[in-house]
Short mmCIF file of C-alpha atoms in Angstrom, two decimals:
data_model
loop_
_atom_site.label_atom_id
_atom_site.label_comp_id
_atom_site.label_asym_id
_atom_site.label_seq_id
_atom_site.Cartn_x
_atom_site.Cartn_y
_atom_site.Cartn_z
CA MET V 1 -69.08 67.05 181.28
CA ASP V 2 -71.78 69.31 179.83
CA LEU V 3 -71.97 71.10 183.16
CA LEU V 4 -68.40 72.45 182.95
CA PRO V 5 -69.07 75.07 180.25
CA ASP V 6 -72.16 76.21 182.15
CA LEU V 7 -70.15 76.51 185.37
CA SER V 8 -67.42 78.46 183.60
CA LEU V 9 -70.06 80.75 182.14
CA ILE V 10 -71.59 81.36 185.58
CA VAL V 11 -68.19 82.15 187.10
CA ALA V 12 -67.37 84.51 184.23
CA LEU V 13 -70.71 86.29 184.65
CA LEU V 14 -70.17 86.64 188.41
CA LEU V 15 -66.72 88.08 187.84
CA ALA V 16 -68.10 90.44 185.23
CA VAL V 17 -70.61 91.74 187.78
CA ILE V 18 -68.81 91.56 191.13
CA SER V 19 -65.54 93.18 190.09
CA PRO V 20 -67.16 96.29 188.54
CA LEU V 21 -69.58 96.56 191.47
CA ALA V 22 -66.73 96.55 193.97
CA ALA V 23 -64.84 99.10 191.88
CA ALA V 24 -67.94 101.29 191.65
CA HIS V 25 -68.41 101.13 195.42
CA ALA V 26 -64.82 102.29 195.95
CA LEU V 27 -65.31 105.06 193.40
CA LEU V 28 -68.43 106.33 195.17
CA PHE V 29 -67.40 106.06 198.80
CA LYS V 30 -63.63 106.60 198.96
CA ARG V 31 -62.95 110.25 199.72
CA ASP V 32 -59.21 110.14 199.01
CA SER V 33 -58.45 109.97 195.28
CA ARG V 34 -55.29 107.92 195.80
CA ALA V 35 -57.19 105.34 197.84
CA ALA V 36 -59.99 105.27 195.28
CA ILE V 37 -57.55 104.71 192.39
CA GLY V 38 -55.79 101.95 194.31
CA TRP V 39 -58.98 100.07 195.20
CA VAL V 40 -60.55 100.48 191.75
CA GLY V 41 -57.36 99.19 190.12
CA LEU V 42 -57.17 96.24 192.52
CA CYS V 43 -60.78 95.23 191.93
CA LEU V 44 -60.48 95.44 188.14
CA LEU V 45 -57.02 93.90 187.74
CA LEU V 46 -57.63 91.05 190.23
CA PRO V 47 -61.27 90.15 189.55
CA ILE V 48 -61.39 87.42 192.21
CA ALA V 49 -58.95 88.46 194.93
CA GLY V 50 -59.50 92.20 194.48
CA PRO V 51 -63.18 92.35 195.49
CA VAL V 52 -62.56 89.91 198.37
CA ILE V 53 -59.70 92.05 199.73
CA TYR V 54 -61.82 95.16 199.30
CA LEU V 55 -64.73 93.53 201.16
CA LEU V 56 -62.48 92.63 204.09
CA PHE V 57 -60.26 95.70 204.33
CA GLY V 58 -61.70 98.49 202.19
CA ILE V 59 -65.25 98.98 203.47
CA ASN V 60 -65.69 101.11 206.58
CA ARG V 61 -68.40 99.53 208.73
CA ILE V 62 -67.50 101.61 211.76
CA GLN V 63 -69.33 104.85 211.00
CA ARG V 64 -72.79 103.32 210.83
CA ARG V 65 -72.31 101.37 214.06
CA ALA V 66 -70.96 104.42 215.90
CA GLN V 67 -73.90 106.54 214.79
CA GLN V 68 -76.33 103.90 216.03
CA LEU V 69 -74.63 103.85 219.42
CA ASP V 70 -74.79 107.64 219.66
CA ARG V 71 -78.54 107.93 219.10
CA PRO V 72 -79.72 106.79 222.56
CA ARG V 73 -76.97 108.84 224.21
CA LEU V 74 -78.11 112.23 222.94
CA ALA V 75 -80.22 113.00 226.00
CA VAL V 76 -77.29 112.24 228.30
CA GLU V 77 -74.48 113.76 226.26
CA PRO V 78 -76.15 116.40 224.09
CA GLU V 79 -72.81 117.73 222.88
CA ARG V 80 -72.38 114.64 220.70
CA GLY V 81 -75.74 115.16 219.05
CA ARG V 82 -75.27 118.72 217.84
CA PRO V 83 -75.29 119.47 214.10
CA ARG V 84 -71.78 119.50 212.65
CA HIS V 85 -71.84 123.23 211.83
CA ALA V 86 -73.62 124.46 214.97
CA PRO V 87 -70.76 126.00 217.00
CA GLN V 88 -70.38 125.39 220.72
CA PRO V 89 -70.69 128.48 222.91
CA ILE V 90 -67.39 129.79 224.29
CA GLU V 91 -68.01 130.70 227.92
CA ALA V 92 -64.41 130.67 229.14
CA GLU V 93 -62.41 133.83 229.77
CA LEU V 94 -59.86 134.00 226.97
CA ASP V 95 -57.76 136.79 225.54
CA PRO V 96 -58.51 137.85 221.94
CA ALA V 97 -55.69 135.76 220.44
CA GLN V 98 -56.87 132.63 222.25
CA LEU V 99 -60.49 133.34 221.37
CA ARG V 100 -59.68 133.17 217.66
CA LEU V 101 -58.19 129.72 218.14
CA ALA V 102 -61.01 128.55 220.46
CA THR V 103 -63.54 129.35 217.75
CA ILE V 104 -62.06 126.59 215.57
CA GLY V 105 -62.71 123.87 218.13
CA ALA V 106 -66.16 125.30 218.79
CA GLN V 107 -67.03 124.63 215.15
CA LEU V 108 -65.55 121.13 214.90
CA ALA V 109 -65.41 119.40 218.29
CA SER V 110 -68.24 117.56 220.01
CA HIS V 111 -67.17 118.69 223.47
CA ARG V 112 -67.51 122.16 224.91
CA LEU V 113 -64.60 124.19 226.15
CA CYS V 114 -64.42 123.96 229.93
CA SER V 115 -62.46 126.16 232.33
CA GLY V 116 -60.81 125.50 235.67
CA ASN V 117 -58.41 122.70 234.71
CA ARG V 118 -54.91 121.93 235.91
CA VAL V 119 -52.43 120.14 233.69
CA GLU V 120 -49.01 118.77 234.64
CA PRO V 121 -46.52 117.30 232.14
CA LEU V 122 -44.81 114.05 233.16
CA GLU V 123 -41.58 113.20 231.36
CA ASN V 124 -41.09 109.56 230.33
CA GLY V 125 -42.27 106.52 232.22
CA ASN V 126 -39.82 107.43 234.99
CA HIS V 127 -42.24 110.14 236.16
CA ALA V 128 -45.53 109.17 234.50
CA TYR V 129 -45.85 105.57 235.69
CA PRO V 130 -45.36 106.20 239.44
CA ALA V 131 -48.00 108.95 239.27
CA MET V 132 -50.41 106.69 237.38
CA LEU V 133 -49.87 103.75 239.74
CA ASP V 134 -50.37 106.00 242.77
CA ALA V 135 -53.62 107.28 241.27
CA ILE V 136 -54.87 103.72 240.73
CA ALA V 137 -53.94 102.84 244.32
CA SER V 138 -55.97 105.81 245.61
CA ALA V 139 -59.09 105.07 243.53
CA GLN V 140 -62.31 104.75 245.49
CA HIS V 141 -64.96 104.13 242.83
CA ALA V 142 -63.71 103.62 239.28
CA VAL V 143 -60.53 103.03 237.28
CA TRP V 144 -60.85 103.19 233.50
CA LEU V 145 -57.81 102.59 231.30
CA SER V 146 -57.56 102.71 227.51
CA THR V 147 -54.26 102.03 225.75
CA TYR V 148 -52.96 100.93 222.38
CA ILE V 149 -50.03 98.86 223.70
CA PHE V 150 -49.98 97.18 227.12
CA ASP V 151 -46.70 95.28 227.47
CA THR V 152 -46.48 92.42 229.95
CA ASP V 153 -42.94 93.13 231.08
CA ALA V 154 -42.18 94.17 234.67
CA THR V 155 -43.75 97.60 234.10
CA GLY V 156 -46.91 96.16 232.58
CA ARG V 157 -47.27 93.60 235.35
CA ALA V 158 -47.01 96.39 237.92
CA PHE V 159 -50.08 97.93 236.26
CA VAL V 160 -51.82 94.53 236.21
CA ASP V 161 -51.20 94.21 239.96
CA ALA V 162 -52.43 97.76 240.65
CA LEU V 163 -55.59 97.25 238.59
CA THR V 164 -56.21 93.90 240.28
CA GLY V 165 -55.86 95.58 243.66
CA ALA V 166 -58.40 98.23 242.71
CA GLU V 167 -60.83 95.55 241.53
CA ARG V 168 -60.51 93.68 244.82
CA ARG V 169 -61.19 96.91 246.74
CA GLY V 170 -64.55 97.09 244.99
CA CYS V 171 -63.74 99.67 242.32
CA CYS V 172 -65.33 99.48 238.88
CA VAL V 173 -62.21 98.61 236.85
CA ARG V 174 -62.47 98.55 233.07
CA VAL V 175 -59.51 98.14 230.69
CA LEU V 176 -59.71 98.61 226.93
CA ILE V 177 -56.75 97.43 224.83
CA ASP V 178 -56.51 97.70 221.08
CA GLY V 179 -57.10 94.39 219.34
CA VAL V 180 -53.88 94.61 217.31
CA GLY V 181 -51.75 96.55 219.80
CA GLN V 182 -52.28 93.81 222.39
CA TYR V 183 -50.02 91.49 220.41
CA TYR V 184 -46.90 93.55 221.06
CA SER V 185 -46.45 91.29 224.12
CA TRP V 186 -47.10 87.64 224.91
CA PRO V 187 -48.87 86.57 227.00
CA THR V 188 -51.23 89.44 226.31
CA ALA V 189 -52.20 91.84 229.06
CA ALA V 190 -55.85 91.01 228.41
CA ARG V 191 -55.20 87.39 229.39
CA LEU V 192 -53.36 88.34 232.58
CA LEU V 193 -56.04 90.84 233.58
CA ARG V 194 -58.90 88.41 233.03
CA ARG V 195 -57.11 85.76 235.08
CA SER V 196 -56.96 88.31 237.89
CA GLY V 197 -60.66 89.07 237.67
CA VAL V 198 -60.35 92.45 235.92
CA THR V 199 -62.89 93.18 233.20
CA CYS V 200 -60.90 93.77 230.00
CA ALA V 201 -62.07 94.28 226.42
CA ARG V 202 -60.17 94.28 223.14
CA PHE V 203 -61.04 96.92 220.57
CA LEU V 204 -61.88 95.32 217.17
CA ALA V 205 -59.71 92.28 217.79
CA PRO V 206 -59.13 90.36 214.53
CA ARG V 207 -60.91 87.01 214.29
CA LEU V 208 -61.68 84.36 211.69
CA LEU V 209 -65.16 83.22 212.76
CA PRO V 210 -67.21 85.26 212.29
CA PRO V 211 -64.63 87.05 210.13
CA ARG V 212 -63.34 90.42 211.32
CA LEU V 213 -60.04 91.40 209.76
CA SER V 214 -60.23 95.17 210.32
CA VAL V 215 -56.53 95.49 211.14
CA ASN V 216 -56.48 99.06 209.82
CA LEU V 217 -59.05 100.52 212.25
CA ARG V 218 -57.27 100.92 215.56
CA ASN V 219 -58.07 102.56 218.89
CA HIS V 220 -55.02 104.74 219.56
CA HIS V 221 -56.34 106.41 222.74
CA LYS V 222 -54.11 106.59 225.81
CA MET V 223 -56.27 107.45 228.82
CA LEU V 224 -56.44 106.65 232.51
CA ILE V 225 -59.40 108.05 234.45
CA ILE V 226 -59.68 107.76 238.23
CA ASP V 227 -63.12 108.41 239.81
CA ASP V 228 -63.74 111.16 237.21
CA GLN V 229 -61.42 113.26 239.38
CA VAL V 230 -57.96 112.72 237.89
CA GLY V 231 -57.06 111.83 234.32
CA PHE V 232 -53.91 111.00 232.39
CA THR V 233 -53.53 111.31 228.64
CA GLY V 234 -50.88 111.91 226.00
CA GLY V 235 -48.93 109.65 223.69
CA MET V 236 -47.51 107.13 226.16
CA ASN V 237 -48.31 103.42 226.02
CA ILE V 238 -47.63 101.07 228.93
CA GLY V 239 -44.29 99.28 228.91
CA GLY V 240 -40.76 99.34 230.24
CA ARG V 241 -39.45 100.86 226.99
CA HIS V 242 -40.68 104.26 228.25
CA HIS V 243 -38.29 104.14 231.22
CA VAL V 244 -35.38 106.14 229.83
CA SER V 245 -32.00 105.28 231.29
CA SER V 246 -29.17 107.72 231.98
CA PRO V 247 -27.37 107.58 229.63
CA PRO V 248 -30.12 106.34 227.26
CA GLN V 249 -29.92 102.72 226.20
CA ARG V 250 -30.82 101.12 222.89
CA GLY V 251 -34.58 100.62 222.72
CA ASP V 252 -35.48 103.43 225.15
CA VAL V 253 -38.49 105.49 224.05
CA ALA V 254 -38.87 109.02 225.39
CA ASP V 255 -42.40 110.38 225.71
CA LEU V 256 -44.70 112.80 227.48
CA GLN V 257 -47.80 112.07 229.52
CA PHE V 258 -50.03 114.67 231.17
CA ARG V 259 -51.93 114.55 234.47
CA LEU V 260 -55.19 116.50 234.38
CA SER V 261 -57.74 117.52 236.97
CA GLY V 262 -60.85 119.64 236.68
CA PRO V 263 -63.95 119.39 234.46
CA ILE V 264 -61.90 118.13 231.49
CA VAL V 265 -61.61 114.73 233.20
CA ALA V 266 -65.36 114.17 232.79
CA ARG V 267 -64.90 114.69 229.03
CA LEU V 268 -62.18 112.05 228.96
CA ALA V 269 -64.46 109.72 230.91
CA ALA V 270 -67.27 110.31 228.41
CA GLU V 271 -65.00 109.25 225.56
CA PHE V 272 -63.93 106.14 227.43
CA ARG V 273 -67.58 105.21 228.04
CA ARG V 274 -68.28 105.72 224.34
CA SER V 275 -65.40 103.45 223.27
CA TRP V 276 -66.31 100.86 225.87
CA GLU V 277 -69.95 100.67 224.79
CA PHE V 278 -68.83 100.49 221.16
CA SER V 279 -66.59 97.52 222.02
CA ILE V 280 -68.83 95.33 224.19
CA GLY V 281 -72.17 97.12 224.57
CA GLU V 282 -71.94 97.79 228.31
CA THR V 283 -73.05 101.24 229.49
CA LEU V 284 -70.80 102.53 232.26
CA PRO V 285 -72.05 104.80 235.06
CA THR V 286 -71.18 108.46 235.47
CA HIS V 287 -69.58 109.85 238.61
CA THR V 288 -69.38 113.20 240.34
CA PRO V 289 -67.19 115.36 238.08
CA SER V 290 -64.00 116.98 239.31
CA ARG V 291 -64.43 120.50 240.65
CA ALA V 292 -63.08 123.45 238.72
CA HIS V 293 -59.89 125.08 239.97
CA GLU V 294 -60.00 128.85 240.37
CA ASP V 295 -56.58 129.24 238.78
CA GLY V 296 -57.11 126.56 236.12
CA CYS V 297 -56.94 126.83 232.34
CA SER V 298 -59.54 126.23 229.64
CA ALA V 299 -59.46 122.93 227.77
CA ARG V 300 -61.41 120.89 225.26
CA VAL V 301 -61.39 117.27 224.04
CA ILE V 302 -61.26 116.73 220.26
CA THR V 303 -61.82 113.26 218.83
CA ASP V 304 -61.10 111.84 215.39
CA GLY V 305 -61.77 108.49 213.78
CA PRO V 306 -63.22 106.61 210.80
CA ASP V 307 -66.74 107.37 212.04
CA GLU V 308 -68.66 110.64 212.25
CA ASP V 309 -65.50 112.32 213.62
CA LEU V 310 -63.53 111.77 210.40
CA ASP V 311 -61.09 114.55 209.47
CA ARG V 312 -61.72 116.66 212.58
CA ILE V 313 -58.08 116.77 213.64
CA THR V 314 -56.84 117.48 210.12
CA LEU V 315 -59.30 120.35 209.76
CA THR V 316 -58.46 121.64 213.23
CA TRP V 317 -54.72 121.64 212.55
CA CYS V 318 -55.13 123.35 209.18
CA ALA V 319 -57.27 126.09 210.70
CA LEU V 320 -54.94 126.57 213.69
CA ILE V 321 -51.90 126.91 211.43
CA ALA V 322 -53.77 129.42 209.27
CA GLU V 323 -54.57 131.50 212.40
CA ALA V 324 -50.98 131.46 213.73
CA ARG V 325 -49.43 134.92 213.95
CA HIS V 326 -45.95 134.23 215.34
CA SER V 327 -45.04 130.56 215.63
CA VAL V 328 -46.10 127.00 214.86
CA LEU V 329 -44.03 124.47 216.82
CA ILE V 330 -44.48 120.74 216.25
CA GLU V 331 -42.87 117.68 217.81
CA THR V 332 -43.97 114.32 216.45
CA PRO V 333 -42.44 110.84 215.99
CA TYR V 334 -44.04 110.23 212.58
CA PHE V 335 -44.57 112.85 209.89
CA LEU V 336 -46.35 111.87 206.67
CA PRO V 337 -49.18 114.42 206.57
CA PRO V 338 -51.79 114.90 203.83
CA ARG V 339 -51.28 117.57 201.19
CA GLU V 340 -53.54 120.10 202.90
CA LEU V 341 -51.37 120.12 206.03
CA ILE V 342 -48.17 120.46 204.00
CA GLY V 343 -49.73 123.41 202.20
CA ALA V 344 -50.83 124.99 205.49
CA LEU V 345 -47.30 124.78 206.91
CA GLN V 346 -45.77 126.18 203.73
CA ALA V 347 -48.27 129.06 203.67
CA ALA V 348 -47.58 129.91 207.31
CA SER V 349 -43.84 130.04 206.64
CA LEU V 350 -44.37 132.27 203.60
CA ARG V 351 -46.39 134.66 205.82
CA GLY V 352 -43.35 135.07 208.04
CA VAL V 353 -44.54 132.77 210.83
CA GLU V 354 -41.84 130.71 212.53
CA VAL V 355 -42.65 127.11 211.61
CA ARG V 356 -40.49 124.57 213.41
CA LEU V 357 -40.79 120.79 213.10
CA VAL V 358 -38.82 118.45 215.37
CA LEU V 359 -38.49 114.78 214.39
CA PRO V 360 -36.45 111.90 215.82
CA GLU V 361 -33.12 111.33 214.07
CA LYS V 362 -33.37 107.59 214.73
CA ASN V 363 -36.89 106.30 214.17
CA ASN V 364 -38.20 103.01 215.51
CA LEU V 365 -39.82 102.52 212.08
CA PRO V 366 -37.03 103.11 209.53
CA PHE V 367 -39.34 102.89 206.52
CA VAL V 368 -41.41 105.79 207.91
CA HIS V 369 -38.21 107.81 208.31
CA TRP V 370 -37.24 107.07 204.71
CA ALA V 371 -40.66 108.00 203.36
CA THR V 372 -40.61 111.25 205.34
CA ARG V 373 -37.22 112.25 203.91
CA ASN V 374 -38.69 112.03 200.42
CA MET V 375 -41.08 114.94 201.08
CA LEU V 376 -39.18 117.11 203.58
CA TRP V 377 -37.66 119.21 200.79
CA GLU V 378 -41.11 120.69 200.12
CA LEU V 379 -41.08 122.21 203.60
CA VAL V 380 -37.42 123.14 203.86
CA TYR V 381 -37.55 124.84 200.45
CA GLN V 382 -40.33 127.14 201.70
CA GLY V 383 -38.49 128.10 204.89
CA VAL V 384 -39.89 125.59 207.37
CA ASN V 385 -37.29 124.77 210.04
CA VAL V 386 -36.93 120.99 210.25
CA HIS V 387 -34.71 119.48 212.97
CA TYR V 388 -33.69 115.97 213.94
CA GLN V 389 -33.35 115.44 217.67
CA PRO V 390 -30.77 112.89 218.88
CA PRO V 391 -31.62 109.54 220.51
CA PRO V 392 -33.38 108.18 222.43
CA PHE V 393 -36.27 107.90 220.00
CA SER V 394 -38.91 110.44 221.03
CA HIS V 395 -42.57 109.41 220.82
CA ALA V 396 -43.82 112.78 222.15
CA LYS V 397 -46.60 114.61 220.27
CA LEU V 398 -46.98 118.37 220.75
CA LEU V 399 -48.42 121.30 218.83
CA VAL V 400 -47.88 124.85 220.15
CA ILE V 401 -49.37 127.91 218.43
CA ASP V 402 -48.04 131.40 219.27
CA GLU V 403 -46.94 130.12 222.72
CA HIS V 404 -50.42 130.48 224.21
CA TYR V 405 -52.17 127.44 222.72
CA LEU V 406 -51.09 123.82 223.28
CA GLN V 407 -52.51 120.59 221.89
CA ILE V 408 -51.60 117.21 223.38
CA GLY V 409 -52.85 113.70 222.73
CA SER V 410 -52.41 110.51 220.77
CA SER V 411 -52.38 111.72 217.14
CA ASN V 412 -49.37 111.47 214.87
CA TRP V 413 -48.97 113.57 211.72
CA ASP V 414 -49.63 110.69 209.34
CA ALA V 415 -52.46 109.09 207.39
CA ARG V 416 -52.87 106.22 209.84
CA SER V 417 -53.68 108.60 212.69
CA LEU V 418 -55.65 111.10 210.63
CA ARG V 419 -57.70 108.68 208.49
CA LEU V 420 -57.78 105.24 210.11
CA ASN V 421 -57.21 105.37 213.87
CA PHE V 422 -59.53 106.51 216.64
CA GLU V 423 -57.57 109.38 218.18
CA LEU V 424 -58.06 111.78 221.08
CA GLN V 425 -56.53 115.23 221.50
CA VAL V 426 -56.87 117.86 224.24
CA GLU V 427 -56.45 121.53 223.40
CA LEU V 428 -55.20 123.75 226.25
CA PHE V 429 -55.39 127.53 226.51
CA ASP V 430 -52.61 128.12 229.01
CA HIS V 431 -49.85 130.70 228.46
CA THR V 432 -47.54 129.17 231.07
CA LEU V 433 -47.77 125.55 229.96
CA ALA V 434 -47.75 126.42 226.26
CA GLY V 435 -44.67 128.56 226.81
CA ALA V 436 -42.94 125.73 228.65
CA MET V 437 -43.71 123.23 225.89
CA ALA V 438 -42.56 125.76 223.26
CA ALA V 439 -39.26 126.09 225.12
CA ARG V 440 -39.01 122.31 225.23
CA ILE V 441 -39.46 121.97 221.46
CA ARG V 442 -36.92 124.71 220.74
CA SER V 443 -34.44 123.11 223.14
CA ARG V 444 -34.83 119.76 221.36
CA ALA V 445 -34.23 121.52 218.05
CA ASP V 446 -31.15 123.36 219.37
CA HIS V 447 -29.64 120.13 220.71
CA GLY V 448 -30.30 118.35 217.43
CA ARG V 449 -29.38 119.31 213.90
CA ALA V 450 -31.15 121.22 211.16
CA VAL V 451 -32.18 119.45 207.96
CA THR V 452 -30.92 121.42 204.95
CA MET V 453 -31.60 121.39 201.23
CA ASP V 454 -27.96 120.43 200.68
CA GLU V 455 -28.45 117.30 202.77
CA LEU V 456 -31.66 116.34 201.01
CA ASP V 457 -30.26 117.05 197.54
CA GLY V 458 -27.03 115.22 198.40
CA ARG V 459 -28.67 111.83 198.85
CA SER V 460 -27.34 109.19 196.50
CA LEU V 461 -29.53 107.84 193.72
CA ALA V 462 -29.98 104.55 195.57
CA VAL V 463 -31.11 106.34 198.74
CA ARG V 464 -33.49 108.56 196.78
CA LEU V 465 -35.04 105.55 195.10
CA ARG V 466 -35.45 103.82 198.45
CA ASP V 467 -37.03 106.90 200.05
CA SER V 468 -39.34 107.45 197.08
CA PHE V 469 -40.41 103.82 197.04
CA PHE V 470 -41.51 103.85 200.67
CA TRP V 471 -43.14 107.25 200.21
CA LEU V 472 -45.51 105.62 197.70
CA PHE V 473 -46.99 103.67 200.61
CA SER V 474 -47.30 106.68 202.94
CA PRO V 475 -51.13 106.44 203.12
CA TYR V 476 -50.71 102.98 204.68
CA LEU V 477 -47.59 103.32 206.87
#
């Protein structure tokens, strides 16, 4: 019985030490004030559960591991070892307007700008999947695929069969699926691929023993690389939902994928090798890079993630918007950006730049739609043109600056993409393609409807409360 007071005293002392230590760690290492306040409050108000939750979910262990993996690679990929503020040389032939924008990536990105690339947009799975499956069927040496979601419906199983066929032909087939995204389907694609003899890894898959519950740190890349000669990237996952019917059916998801050839494919391959080694430690071989096309455009890969690449896309977007002279055109499925991006868009509009944002009218995540509506007035009030495009739900992600700069890739305009996920973007300096994508965004806006201050102010009290409530959780949606 005498031991009970002593045990209570020991527990009290531990709580008095552990809870403040966890709160102090959050205070020192969290760069976002809202996140810091939330974690400090949790650790202090819940002295037992708070520090445990913070230990499991709040500490970023990715950056140190990524830096360790990069050290031996510096001799092979020197671009990734450059000092953060040592700009890359710009050797491509660009006009003065493009050169201003290229300077931004030269300061922030790890990869150099490369010329001689061809890029073709592929609308929806109707056009993208046949091209991707044909590319896998023609592979001679290597097929590398990275995706967030890999459904095991008829479309997904067609990819499983194609990848299995490439493996049996002797190709080096490697598939990387996000550890959380894999559970959008059952049985998982990883299980089907392994049964077929295809080497498949899961990126940071949650597990209990040893514990790894990093559900917030996701690999959002969408890449397919064939022999380092042809690449596909954009925002499209693998699944039948991206086959859009005519007329569209409930559940259809419109999207854009891009087929690339030229030196940029080697940059995509380098990022796949980096993610693959991070996941399972295997170093993949390099292959003969794709030749440059004489009539090709200049392009660069920009990565972002909770490692040494943190905030690169946010900084890039802010700088690009600040450099815009005529127009900033954005199409995105999710829009909950940080304050600095909201300010950049407002400032561009006040300078007289056409700022146009196209969002889906019907979102597959209603709570994100509600949270977004709570902050749209800040943009509309300052003259930003916000439009809802009609169904089907569009998952496309595009940024066009002055109709001569285009950025494609996996990133959404929200905190999950910009602070938690591993993302990959490609910037393209191509007047023709940028102009075509600008026309696409404007067409989507014209066929949709404009969001007005009257509409936003006319929401009922109940709707405003709902929208405001979900907006509180915008850093985590």
